[in-house]
Tab-separated table of C-alpha atoms in Angstrom:
chain	number	residue	atom	x	y	z
A	1	MET	CA	22.201	-14.872	17.676
A	2	SER	CA	24.154	-12.311	15.687
A	3	ALA	CA	25.761	-9.216	17.263
A	4	PHE	CA	23.354	-7.026	15.270
A	5	THR	CA	20.349	-8.904	16.657
A	6	ILE	CA	21.660	-8.485	20.216
A	7	PHE	CA	22.237	-4.763	19.529
A	8	LYS	CA	18.707	-4.355	18.048
A	9	ASN	CA	17.154	-6.019	21.149
A	10	SER	CA	19.141	-3.808	23.540
A	11	ALA	CA	18.189	-0.492	25.171
A	12	LEU	CA	20.656	1.306	22.839
A	13	TRP	CA	18.730	0.457	19.695
A	14	ARG	CA	15.839	2.977	20.053
A	15	PRO	CA	18.047	6.123	20.383
A	16	PHE	CA	20.399	4.852	17.672
A	17	SER	CA	17.480	4.072	15.336
A	18	ARG	CA	15.994	7.513	15.884
A	19	LEU	CA	19.316	9.244	15.208
A	20	TYR	CA	19.854	7.054	12.114
A	21	GLN	CA	16.454	8.083	10.747
A	22	MET	CA	16.482	11.777	11.715
A	23	SER	CA	20.007	12.455	10.478
A	24	GLY	CA	19.043	11.432	6.922
A	25	LEU	CA	21.550	8.608	6.890
A	26	LYS	CA	18.816	5.987	6.600
A	27	ALA	CA	17.446	7.732	3.534
A	28	ARG	CA	20.878	7.930	1.953
A	29	VAL	CA	21.522	4.239	2.611
A	30	TYR	CA	18.138	3.147	1.226
A	31	SER	CA	18.385	5.425	-1.841
A	32	ARG	CA	22.004	4.415	-2.406
A	33	ARG	CA	22.926	8.016	-2.955
A	34	CYS	CA	24.638	10.733	-0.883
A	35	VAL	CA	21.681	12.963	-1.879
A	36	PRO	CA	18.398	11.004	-2.181
A	37	PRO	CA	17.026	11.508	-5.742
A	38	VAL	CA	13.442	12.272	-4.738
A	39	LYS	CA	13.102	15.999	-4.025
A	40	THR	CA	10.656	17.316	-1.438
A	41	ILE	CA	8.695	20.392	-2.528
A	42	SER	CA	5.833	22.441	-1.118
A	43	GLU	CA	2.238	21.908	-2.248
A	44	GLU	CA	2.295	25.307	-3.952
A	45	LYS	CA	5.440	24.426	-5.872
A	46	ALA	CA	3.970	21.051	-6.826
A	47	PHE	CA	0.946	22.737	-8.433
A	48	ALA	CA	3.231	25.207	-10.257
A	49	LEU	CA	5.624	22.483	-11.340
A	50	PHE	CA	2.890	20.418	-12.891
A	51	GLY	CA	1.326	23.515	-14.486
A	52	LEU	CA	-1.888	23.174	-12.464
A	53	THR	CA	-4.321	25.801	-11.228
A	54	PRO	CA	-5.999	24.909	-7.917
A	55	ALA	CA	-9.692	24.059	-8.502
A	56	PRO	CA	-12.718	23.338	-6.273
A	57	TRP	CA	-12.305	19.884	-4.781
A	58	VAL	CA	-14.390	17.364	-2.819
A	59	ASN	CA	-13.044	15.009	-0.184
A	60	ALA	CA	-14.742	11.777	0.789
A	61	PRO	CA	-17.225	12.087	3.663
A	62	GLU	CA	-16.376	10.676	7.088
A	63	PHE	CA	-15.268	7.081	6.789
A	64	LEU	CA	-17.232	4.608	8.942
A	65	PRO	CA	-16.233	1.035	8.160
A	66	PRO	CA	-18.870	-1.644	8.637
A	67	VAL	CA	-16.390	-3.902	10.496
A	68	SER	CA	-13.137	-3.421	12.370
A	69	ALA	CA	-10.068	-3.716	10.187
A	70	ALA	CA	-6.321	-3.264	10.230
A	71	SER	CA	-6.351	-0.715	7.412
A	72	GLY	CA	-8.184	2.481	6.480
A	73	PRO	CA	-8.105	5.413	4.102
A	74	MET	CA	-5.259	7.826	3.483
A	75	PRO	CA	-4.574	10.059	6.514
A	76	PRO	CA	-6.264	13.491	6.177
A	77	GLU	CA	-3.149	15.362	5.022
A	78	ASP	CA	-2.677	12.919	2.153
A	79	ALA	CA	-6.346	12.659	1.222
A	80	ASP	CA	-6.677	16.461	1.184
A	81	PHE	CA	-3.740	16.973	-1.140
A	82	PHE	CA	-4.705	14.025	-3.328
A	83	ALA	CA	-8.246	15.407	-3.788
A	84	ARG	CA	-6.901	18.859	-4.670
A	85	PHE	CA	-4.352	17.414	-7.069
A	86	VAL	CA	-6.907	15.191	-8.838
A	87	SER	CA	-9.343	18.075	-9.123
A	88	ALA	CA	-6.701	20.344	-10.626
A	89	PHE	CA	-5.252	17.681	-12.906
A	90	SER	CA	-8.724	16.486	-13.978
A	91	PRO	CA	-7.744	13.119	-15.494
A	92	ARG	CA	-10.113	11.684	-18.079
A	93	SER	CA	-9.082	8.163	-17.061
A	94	ALA	CA	-7.390	6.849	-13.923
A	95	PHE	CA	-6.145	3.467	-12.682
A	96	GLU	CA	-5.631	2.615	-9.070
A	97	PHE	CA	-3.469	-0.253	-7.706
A	98	GLY	CA	-4.892	-0.902	-4.245
A	99	THR	CA	-8.644	-0.417	-3.736
A	100	ASN	CA	-8.928	-1.415	-0.056
A	101	TRP	CA	-12.112	0.266	1.283
A	102	GLY	CA	-12.466	2.389	-1.850
A	103	VAL	CA	-12.003	5.754	-0.198
A	104	SER	CA	-9.313	6.969	-2.559
A	105	THR	CA	-11.368	5.514	-5.406
A	106	ALA	CA	-14.244	7.738	-4.296
A	107	VAL	CA	-11.871	10.745	-4.161
A	108	LEU	CA	-10.946	10.001	-7.794
A	109	ALA	CA	-14.578	9.706	-8.808
A	110	LEU	CA	-15.660	12.801	-6.901
A	111	ASN	CA	-12.967	15.051	-8.418
A	112	THR	CA	-13.165	14.093	-12.081
A	113	ALA	CA	-15.517	15.017	-14.831
A	114	PRO	CA	-18.805	13.097	-15.156
A	115	ASN	CA	-17.529	11.222	-18.225
A	116	ALA	CA	-14.185	10.237	-16.606
A	117	ARG	CA	-13.556	6.531	-15.980
A	118	ILE	CA	-11.668	4.911	-13.072
A	119	TRP	CA	-10.422	1.326	-12.811
A	120	THR	CA	-9.303	0.024	-9.394
A	121	LEU	CA	-7.529	-3.255	-8.695
A	122	ASP	CA	-7.043	-5.250	-5.488
A	123	VAL	CA	-7.075	-8.748	-4.061
A	124	CYS	CA	-9.581	-9.966	-1.457
A	125	ARG	CA	-9.291	-12.436	1.439
A	126	GLU	CA	-11.171	-15.114	-0.413
A	127	MET	CA	-8.246	-15.400	-2.882
A	128	PHE	CA	-5.893	-16.713	-0.165
A	129	SER	CA	-5.835	-19.650	2.230
A	130	ASP	CA	-6.012	-19.001	5.981
A	131	GLU	CA	-2.455	-20.323	6.275
A	132	HIS	CA	-1.184	-17.847	3.680
A	133	LEU	CA	-3.028	-14.971	5.395
A	134	ARG	CA	-1.510	-15.843	8.800
A	135	ALA	CA	1.998	-16.125	7.290
A	136	ASP	CA	2.161	-12.599	5.886
A	137	PRO	CA	1.471	-9.621	8.216
A	138	GLU	CA	0.648	-7.281	5.316
A	139	LEU	CA	-2.110	-9.623	4.153
A	140	GLN	CA	-3.930	-8.717	7.370
A	141	MET	CA	-4.849	-5.500	5.649
A	142	ILE	CA	-6.754	-7.278	2.914
A	143	LEU	CA	-10.512	-7.130	3.122
A	144	ARG	CA	-13.200	-9.551	2.211
A	145	ARG	CA	-14.597	-9.177	-1.315
A	146	GLU	CA	-17.880	-7.675	-0.022
A	147	HIS	CA	-15.931	-4.925	1.727
A	148	THR	CA	-13.321	-4.202	-0.957
A	149	GLY	CA	-14.326	-0.903	-2.528
A	150	TRP	CA	-17.244	-0.653	-0.049
A	151	PHE	CA	-16.993	3.072	0.460
A	152	CYS	CA	-17.297	3.771	-3.254
A	153	THR	CA	-19.780	1.047	-4.202
A	154	ARG	CA	-22.260	2.196	-1.583
A	155	GLN	CA	-22.598	5.508	-3.440
A	156	PRO	CA	-24.637	4.814	-6.619
A	157	SER	CA	-23.722	8.191	-8.114
A	158	LEU	CA	-20.082	7.070	-8.266
A	159	THR	CA	-20.371	3.401	-9.338
A	160	SER	CA	-21.079	4.279	-12.983
A	161	LYS	CA	-17.554	5.782	-13.260
A	162	VAL	CA	-15.748	2.958	-11.493
A	163	THR	CA	-14.786	-0.557	-12.605
A	164	GLN	CA	-13.375	-2.960	-10.000
A	165	ILE	CA	-10.795	-5.637	-10.832
A	166	PHE	CA	-9.958	-8.479	-8.492
A	167	ALA	CA	-6.479	-9.742	-9.297
A	168	ASP	CA	-2.995	-10.154	-7.817
A	169	SER	CA	-1.017	-7.194	-9.109
A	170	LEU	CA	2.198	-9.230	-9.015
A	171	THR	CA	0.922	-11.398	-11.868
A	172	PHE	CA	-1.506	-8.890	-13.450
A	173	ASP	CA	-0.589	-7.567	-16.860
A	174	LEU	CA	-2.353	-4.278	-17.505
A	175	ALA	CA	-1.314	-4.196	-21.125
A	176	SER	CA	-3.112	-7.427	-21.940
A	177	HIS	CA	-6.147	-6.866	-19.764
A	178	GLU	CA	-9.263	-5.296	-21.239
A	179	ALA	CA	-8.657	-2.283	-18.999
A	180	GLY	CA	-5.315	-1.904	-20.741
A	181	GLN	CA	-6.920	-1.131	-24.103
A	182	ARG	CA	-6.607	2.588	-23.264
A	183	SER	CA	-4.081	4.934	-21.749
A	184	TYR	CA	-4.422	6.514	-18.370
A	185	ASP	CA	-3.868	10.136	-17.325
A	186	LEU	CA	-3.307	9.252	-13.672
A	187	ILE	CA	-2.215	6.005	-12.016
A	188	LEU	CA	-2.164	5.624	-8.222
A	189	VAL	CA	0.234	2.942	-6.812
A	190	ASP	CA	-0.986	2.100	-3.314
A	191	ALA	CA	-1.321	-1.650	-3.080
A	192	CYS	CA	1.114	-4.076	-1.416
A	193	HIS	CA	4.143	-2.149	-0.052
A	194	LYS	CA	6.735	-4.855	-0.678
A	195	TYR	CA	9.490	-3.888	-3.110
A	196	GLU	CA	8.586	-6.366	-5.778
A	197	PHE	CA	4.921	-5.309	-5.757
A	198	VAL	CA	5.690	-1.602	-5.941
A	199	LYS	CA	8.084	-2.282	-8.808
A	200	ARG	CA	5.613	-4.502	-10.692
A	201	ASP	CA	2.729	-2.048	-10.186
A	202	THR	CA	4.895	0.845	-11.450
A	203	GLU	CA	6.054	-1.174	-14.449
A	204	ASN	CA	2.408	-1.931	-15.244
A	205	ALA	CA	1.618	1.778	-14.898
A	206	LEU	CA	4.340	2.676	-17.385
A	207	LYS	CA	2.782	0.419	-20.010
A	208	ARG	CA	-0.411	2.408	-20.225
A	209	LEU	CA	0.473	5.855	-18.811
A	210	ALA	CA	-0.453	8.615	-21.261
A	211	GLN	CA	2.099	11.135	-22.316
A	212	GLY	CA	1.694	14.000	-19.870
A	213	GLY	CA	0.135	11.567	-17.378
A	214	CYS	CA	1.204	11.158	-13.752
A	215	ILE	CA	2.138	8.252	-11.458
A	216	VAL	CA	1.255	8.914	-7.847
A	217	TRP	CA	2.804	6.729	-5.114
A	218	HIS	CA	1.261	6.674	-1.664
A	219	ASP	CA	3.091	5.822	1.562
A	220	PHE	CA	6.368	7.386	0.472
A	221	TYR	CA	8.125	8.383	3.677
A	222	PRO	CA	11.200	10.613	2.984
A	223	ASP	CA	12.719	9.788	6.382
A	224	VAL	CA	12.165	6.060	5.784
A	225	SER	CA	10.299	5.859	9.117
A	226	SER	CA	7.797	3.466	7.544
A	227	TRP	CA	7.342	1.401	4.327
A	228	ALA	CA	11.039	1.412	3.569
A	229	GLU	CA	10.631	-0.728	0.406
A	230	VAL	CA	8.319	1.950	-1.141
A	231	PHE	CA	11.028	4.552	-0.437
A	232	ARG	CA	13.728	2.288	-1.940
A	233	TYR	CA	11.877	1.545	-5.187
A	234	VAL	CA	10.635	5.115	-5.779
A	235	SER	CA	14.235	6.305	-5.211
A	236	GLU	CA	15.503	3.802	-7.795
A	237	PHE	CA	12.746	4.905	-10.190
A	238	ALA	CA	13.859	8.541	-9.699
A	239	LEU	CA	17.447	7.570	-10.551
A	240	ALA	CA	16.270	5.950	-13.790
A	241	HIS	CA	13.601	8.492	-14.825
A	242	GLY	CA	14.304	11.675	-12.895
A	243	GLU	CA	11.881	14.360	-11.652
A	244	VAL	CA	10.091	12.448	-8.885
A	245	HIS	CA	8.811	14.864	-6.255
A	246	HIS	CA	7.612	14.244	-2.739
A	247	VAL	CA	4.989	16.738	-1.570
A	248	MET	CA	5.911	18.269	1.802
A	249	GLY	CA	3.614	17.402	4.653
A	250	THR	CA	2.278	14.326	2.870
A	251	HIS	CA	3.344	10.736	2.109
A	252	ILE	CA	2.797	11.269	-1.613
A	253	ALA	CA	5.361	11.215	-4.456
A	254	ILE	CA	4.547	12.130	-8.048
A	255	TRP	CA	6.182	11.688	-11.454
A	256	LYS	CA	4.953	13.152	-14.742
A	257	ASN	CA	5.571	11.287	-18.018
A	258	HIS	CA	7.017	13.589	-20.668
A	259	ALA	CA	7.846	10.782	-23.063
A	260	ALA	CA	6.087	8.061	-24.992
A	261	ALA	CA	5.914	4.794	-22.961
A	262	SER	CA	7.947	2.858	-25.498
A	263	SER	CA	10.932	5.164	-24.970
A	264	LEU	CA	11.054	4.974	-21.153
A	265	PRO	CA	14.108	3.294	-19.587
A	266	SER	CA	13.540	0.431	-17.155
A	267	VAL	CA	14.531	0.415	-13.489
A	268	PRO	CA	17.507	-1.890	-12.867
A	269	SER	CA	16.659	-4.994	-10.883
């Protein structure tokens, strides 16, 4: 057993870990910069920065899953901001990596014009063996096919705007898929939180993000208290592309595309 493992299992680890996180040192280590490249701004400044005027918005009704599960919708502070942002931004087309119960899918459908279209992608439990599911803790969040997108699909008024795709985003190529025959004004990255998945989903997003469009990452924790690999990749993306902003009081980070997709630099591996 290594000295670090012994230290991590000791009574000293919790206060050290808390200090490491709260001091900002953890964020600097994970972002590989003395000053992390993702800037935190207020909601008001975010609207102003993206040139948006707040508009009437609709959040999803109370979420009551049909079965117990290890995952759920965005927390209220994230869902509220996301609904307000979508309503103000008013994308004509949106793509979502990570359907889960379909609550954020419904928020997209509820806060866009009647002729807007939304595509949402996720895996389901039937795509994996029981052994594979047991071996990976994050796969415990995956739902059965009948429940994936359940919140949205049970509302007939929304289903005409939404197209579901069942695929592994690590091997999915948006540019070659039929859904990739168009560009997207808004793309939400909220699927698997492992580094390689966040990177792949973002790279897919860049292939079809419209000029002036936005990528929104969920589960970005600026203190790296959770989902550290999301923080790491989004920080690397900010170093390569600049102007990624975390919205204060939420776990949401946003980047706006000011250039044509073909001219965008890649994130170093």
